[in-house]
PDB file of C-alpha atoms in Angstrom:
ATOM      1  CA  MET A   1       0.812  21.484  -6.926  1.00 45.00           C
ATOM      2  CA  SER A   2       1.512  23.842  -4.040  1.00 46.00           C
ATOM      3  CA  GLY A   3       0.366  22.515  -0.702  1.00 57.00           C
ATOM      4  CA  MET A   4       0.871  18.922  -1.784  1.00 68.00           C
ATOM      5  CA  THR A   5       3.033  16.700   0.378  1.00 79.00           C
ATOM      6  CA  PRO A   6       5.537  14.790  -1.772  1.00 87.00           C
ATOM      7  CA  LEU A   7       5.432  11.023  -1.558  1.00 94.00           C
ATOM      8  CA  ASP A   8       8.193   9.350   0.427  1.00 97.00           C
ATOM      9  CA  LEU A   9       8.720   5.594   0.023  1.00 97.00           C
ATOM     10  CA  ARG A  10      10.957   3.485   2.225  1.00 98.00           C
ATOM     11  CA  VAL A  11      11.475  -0.179   1.447  1.00 98.00           C
ATOM     12  CA  ARG A  12      12.965  -2.720   3.831  1.00 98.00           C
ATOM     13  CA  ARG A  13      13.261  -6.472   3.777  1.00 96.00           C
ATOM     14  CA  CYS A  14      12.516  -8.399   6.991  1.00 95.00           C
ATOM     15  CA  LYS A  15      14.271 -11.529   8.231  1.00 93.00           C
ATOM     16  CA  SER A  16      11.064 -13.428   7.481  1.00 92.00           C
ATOM     17  CA  GLY A  17      11.475 -12.506   3.816  1.00 94.00           C
ATOM     18  CA  ALA A  18       8.531 -10.105   3.797  1.00 97.00           C
ATOM     19  CA  THR A  19       8.969  -6.647   2.322  1.00 98.00           C
ATOM     20  CA  VAL A  20       7.686  -3.594   4.203  1.00 99.00           C
ATOM     21  CA  ILE A  21       7.024  -0.447   2.205  1.00 99.00           C
ATOM     22  CA  THR A  22       6.423   2.624   4.338  1.00 99.00           C
ATOM     23  CA  VAL A  23       4.582   5.389   2.543  1.00 98.00           C
ATOM     24  CA  SER A  24       4.155   8.976   3.666  1.00 97.00           C
ATOM     25  CA  GLY A  25       2.760  11.991   1.880  1.00 96.00           C
ATOM     26  CA  GLU A  26       0.073  12.093  -0.774  1.00 95.00           C
ATOM     27  CA  ILE A  27      -0.709   9.432  -3.340  1.00 95.00           C
ATOM     28  CA  ASP A  28      -1.982  11.130  -6.480  1.00 93.00           C
ATOM     29  CA  LEU A  29      -1.615  10.935 -10.255  1.00 93.00           C
ATOM     30  CA  ASP A  30       2.071  11.881 -10.213  1.00 93.00           C
ATOM     31  CA  SER A  31       3.219   9.922  -7.179  1.00 95.00           C
ATOM     32  CA  SER A  32       1.197   6.790  -7.934  1.00 95.00           C
ATOM     33  CA  VAL A  33       3.665   5.920 -10.714  1.00 95.00           C
ATOM     34  CA  ARG A  34       6.522   5.578  -8.195  1.00 95.00           C
ATOM     35  CA  LEU A  35       4.332   3.645  -5.778  1.00 97.00           C
ATOM     36  CA  ARG A  36       3.213   1.248  -8.530  1.00 97.00           C
ATOM     37  CA  GLU A  37       6.837   0.536  -9.476  1.00 96.00           C
ATOM     38  CA  LYS A  38       7.924  -0.340  -5.930  1.00 97.00           C
ATOM     39  CA  LEU A  39       4.744  -2.111  -4.870  1.00 98.00           C
ATOM     40  CA  ILE A  40       4.299  -4.373  -7.895  1.00 97.00           C
ATOM     41  CA  SER A  41       7.969  -5.323  -7.762  1.00 96.00           C
ATOM     42  CA  ALA A  42       7.656  -6.213  -4.070  1.00 97.00           C
ATOM     43  CA  VAL A  43       4.468  -8.297  -4.340  1.00 97.00           C
ATOM     44  CA  GLU A  44       5.939 -10.227  -7.242  1.00 95.00           C
ATOM     45  CA  ARG A  45       8.741 -11.336  -4.876  1.00 94.00           C
ATOM     46  CA  GLY A  46       6.516 -12.337  -1.954  1.00 96.00           C
ATOM     47  CA  THR A  47       4.565 -11.133   1.058  1.00 97.00           C
ATOM     48  CA  THR A  48       4.415  -7.347   1.186  1.00 98.00           C
ATOM     49  CA  VAL A  49       3.199  -5.065   3.958  1.00 99.00           C
ATOM     50  CA  LEU A  50       2.232  -1.558   2.881  1.00 99.00           C
ATOM     51  CA  ASP A  51       2.457   0.817   5.848  1.00 99.00           C
ATOM     52  CA  LEU A  52       0.071   3.671   5.089  1.00 98.00           C
ATOM     53  CA  ALA A  53       0.205   5.448   8.465  1.00 98.00           C
ATOM     54  CA  GLY A  54       1.846   8.538   6.969  1.00 97.00           C
ATOM     55  CA  VAL A  55      -0.512   8.958   4.021  1.00 97.00           C
ATOM     56  CA  GLY A  56      -2.660  12.088   4.162  1.00 93.00           C
ATOM     57  CA  PHE A  57      -4.381  11.751   0.808  1.00 93.00           C
ATOM     58  CA  CYS A  58      -5.021   9.031  -1.766  1.00 94.00           C
ATOM     59  CA  ASP A  59      -6.935   9.572  -4.999  1.00 92.00           C
ATOM     60  CA  SER A  60      -8.384   7.064  -7.457  1.00 92.00           C
ATOM     61  CA  ASN A  61      -4.955   6.597  -9.058  1.00 94.00           C
ATOM     62  CA  GLY A  62      -3.630   5.369  -5.727  1.00 94.00           C
ATOM     63  CA  MET A  63      -6.597   3.035  -5.317  1.00 94.00           C
ATOM     64  CA  GLN A  64      -5.903   1.630  -8.777  1.00 95.00           C
ATOM     65  CA  VAL A  65      -2.286   0.917  -7.782  1.00 97.00           C
ATOM     66  CA  LEU A  66      -3.444  -0.907  -4.634  1.00 97.00           C
ATOM     67  CA  LEU A  67      -5.873  -3.030  -6.645  1.00 97.00           C
ATOM     68  CA  GLU A  68      -3.233  -3.823  -9.285  1.00 97.00           C
ATOM     69  CA  ALA A  69      -0.780  -4.854  -6.571  1.00 98.00           C
ATOM     70  CA  GLU A  70      -3.380  -7.050  -4.872  1.00 97.00           C
ATOM     71  CA  HIS A  71      -4.107  -8.745  -8.190  1.00 96.00           C
ATOM     72  CA  ALA A  72      -0.393  -9.188  -8.998  1.00 96.00           C
ATOM     73  CA  GLY A  73       0.209 -10.696  -5.579  1.00 95.00           C
ATOM     74  CA  ARG A  74      -2.624 -13.186  -5.899  1.00 94.00           C
ATOM     75  CA  ALA A  75      -1.449 -14.135  -9.391  1.00 94.00           C
ATOM     76  CA  ASN A  76       1.993 -14.907  -7.917  1.00 92.00           C
ATOM     77  CA  GLY A  77       0.705 -16.663  -4.818  1.00 95.00           C
ATOM     78  CA  SER A  78       1.948 -13.853  -2.579  1.00 96.00           C
ATOM     79  CA  VAL A  79       0.062 -11.536  -0.248  1.00 95.00           C
ATOM     80  CA  LEU A  80      -0.369  -7.774   0.035  1.00 98.00           C
ATOM     81  CA  ARG A  81      -1.221  -6.579   3.542  1.00 98.00           C
ATOM     82  CA  LEU A  82      -2.262  -3.009   4.293  1.00 98.00           C
ATOM     83  CA  ALA A  83      -1.180  -1.680   7.688  1.00 99.00           C
ATOM     84  CA  ALA A  84      -2.199   1.398   9.676  1.00 99.00           C
ATOM     85  CA  VAL A  85      -4.694   2.577   7.076  1.00 98.00           C
ATOM     86  CA  PRO A  86      -5.609   6.219   7.817  1.00 97.00           C
ATOM     87  CA  THR A  87      -9.269   7.215   7.970  1.00 94.00           C
ATOM     88  CA  ALA A  88      -9.042   9.212   4.723  1.00 87.00           C
ATOM     89  CA  VAL A  89      -7.731   6.193   2.799  1.00 93.00           C
ATOM     90  CA  GLU A  90     -10.163   3.807   4.484  1.00 93.00           C
ATOM     91  CA  ARG A  91     -13.060   6.065   3.428  1.00 91.00           C
ATOM     92  CA  VAL A  92     -11.966   5.934  -0.209  1.00 89.00           C
ATOM     93  CA  LEU A  93     -11.669   2.136  -0.028  1.00 92.00           C
ATOM     94  CA  GLU A  94     -15.143   1.915   1.507  1.00 93.00           C
ATOM     95  CA  MET A  95     -16.698   4.298  -1.034  1.00 91.00           C
ATOM     96  CA  SER A  96     -15.176   2.314  -3.893  1.00 90.00           C
ATOM     97  CA  MET A  97     -16.406  -0.892  -2.230  1.00 93.00           C
ATOM     98  CA  THR A  98     -12.905  -2.375  -2.328  1.00 93.00           C
ATOM     99  CA  LEU A  99     -12.023  -2.435   1.378  1.00 92.00           C
ATOM    100  CA  ASP A 100     -12.959  -6.122   1.638  1.00 94.00           C
ATOM    101  CA  VAL A 101     -10.510  -6.982  -1.152  1.00 95.00           C
ATOM    102  CA  PHE A 102      -7.550  -6.244   1.125  1.00 96.00           C
ATOM    103  CA  ASP A 103      -6.093  -7.810   4.253  1.00 96.00           C
ATOM    104  CA  VAL A 104      -6.036  -4.824   6.632  1.00 97.00           C
ATOM    105  CA  TYR A 105      -4.077  -4.714   9.905  1.00 98.00           C
ATOM    106  CA  PRO A 106      -3.866  -2.110  12.676  1.00 98.00           C
ATOM    107  CA  ASP A 107      -0.072  -1.837  12.336  1.00 98.00           C
ATOM    108  CA  VAL A 108       2.986  -3.314  10.643  1.00 98.00           C
ATOM    109  CA  GLU A 109       3.795  -5.642  13.530  1.00 97.00           C
ATOM    110  CA  ALA A 110       0.355  -7.281  13.352  1.00 98.00           C
ATOM    111  CA  ALA A 111       0.652  -7.644   9.583  1.00 98.00           C
ATOM    112  CA  LEU A 112       4.040  -9.339   9.902  1.00 97.00           C
ATOM    113  CA  LYS A 113       2.828 -11.758  12.587  1.00 94.00           C
ATOM    114  CA  ASP A 114      -0.006 -13.148  10.482  1.00 82.00           C
TER     115      ASP A 114
END
């Protein structure tokens, strides 16, 4: 596990009622459990913006969490928006042919305006 950047999650609620989760570090088998907990809980409450600008790595476990959260949001009538998706994460979404599943925005501000 040496060389891995631990996952940092920051959750804030906006005046609009949307939740913004800022993620930095690496999303892997171990850290995806924490992300799943926070993300599913947030999308079950309403619109959620996931700020991925600080993510350096995301494996298939992370992709699974994103897909689960998208599904949970749709089932609840809420929305998951991905913001500031780094190239490395975008590549994994493209390779798994799931990029089109998500609403993707250049930054958090754009995601909150929509």
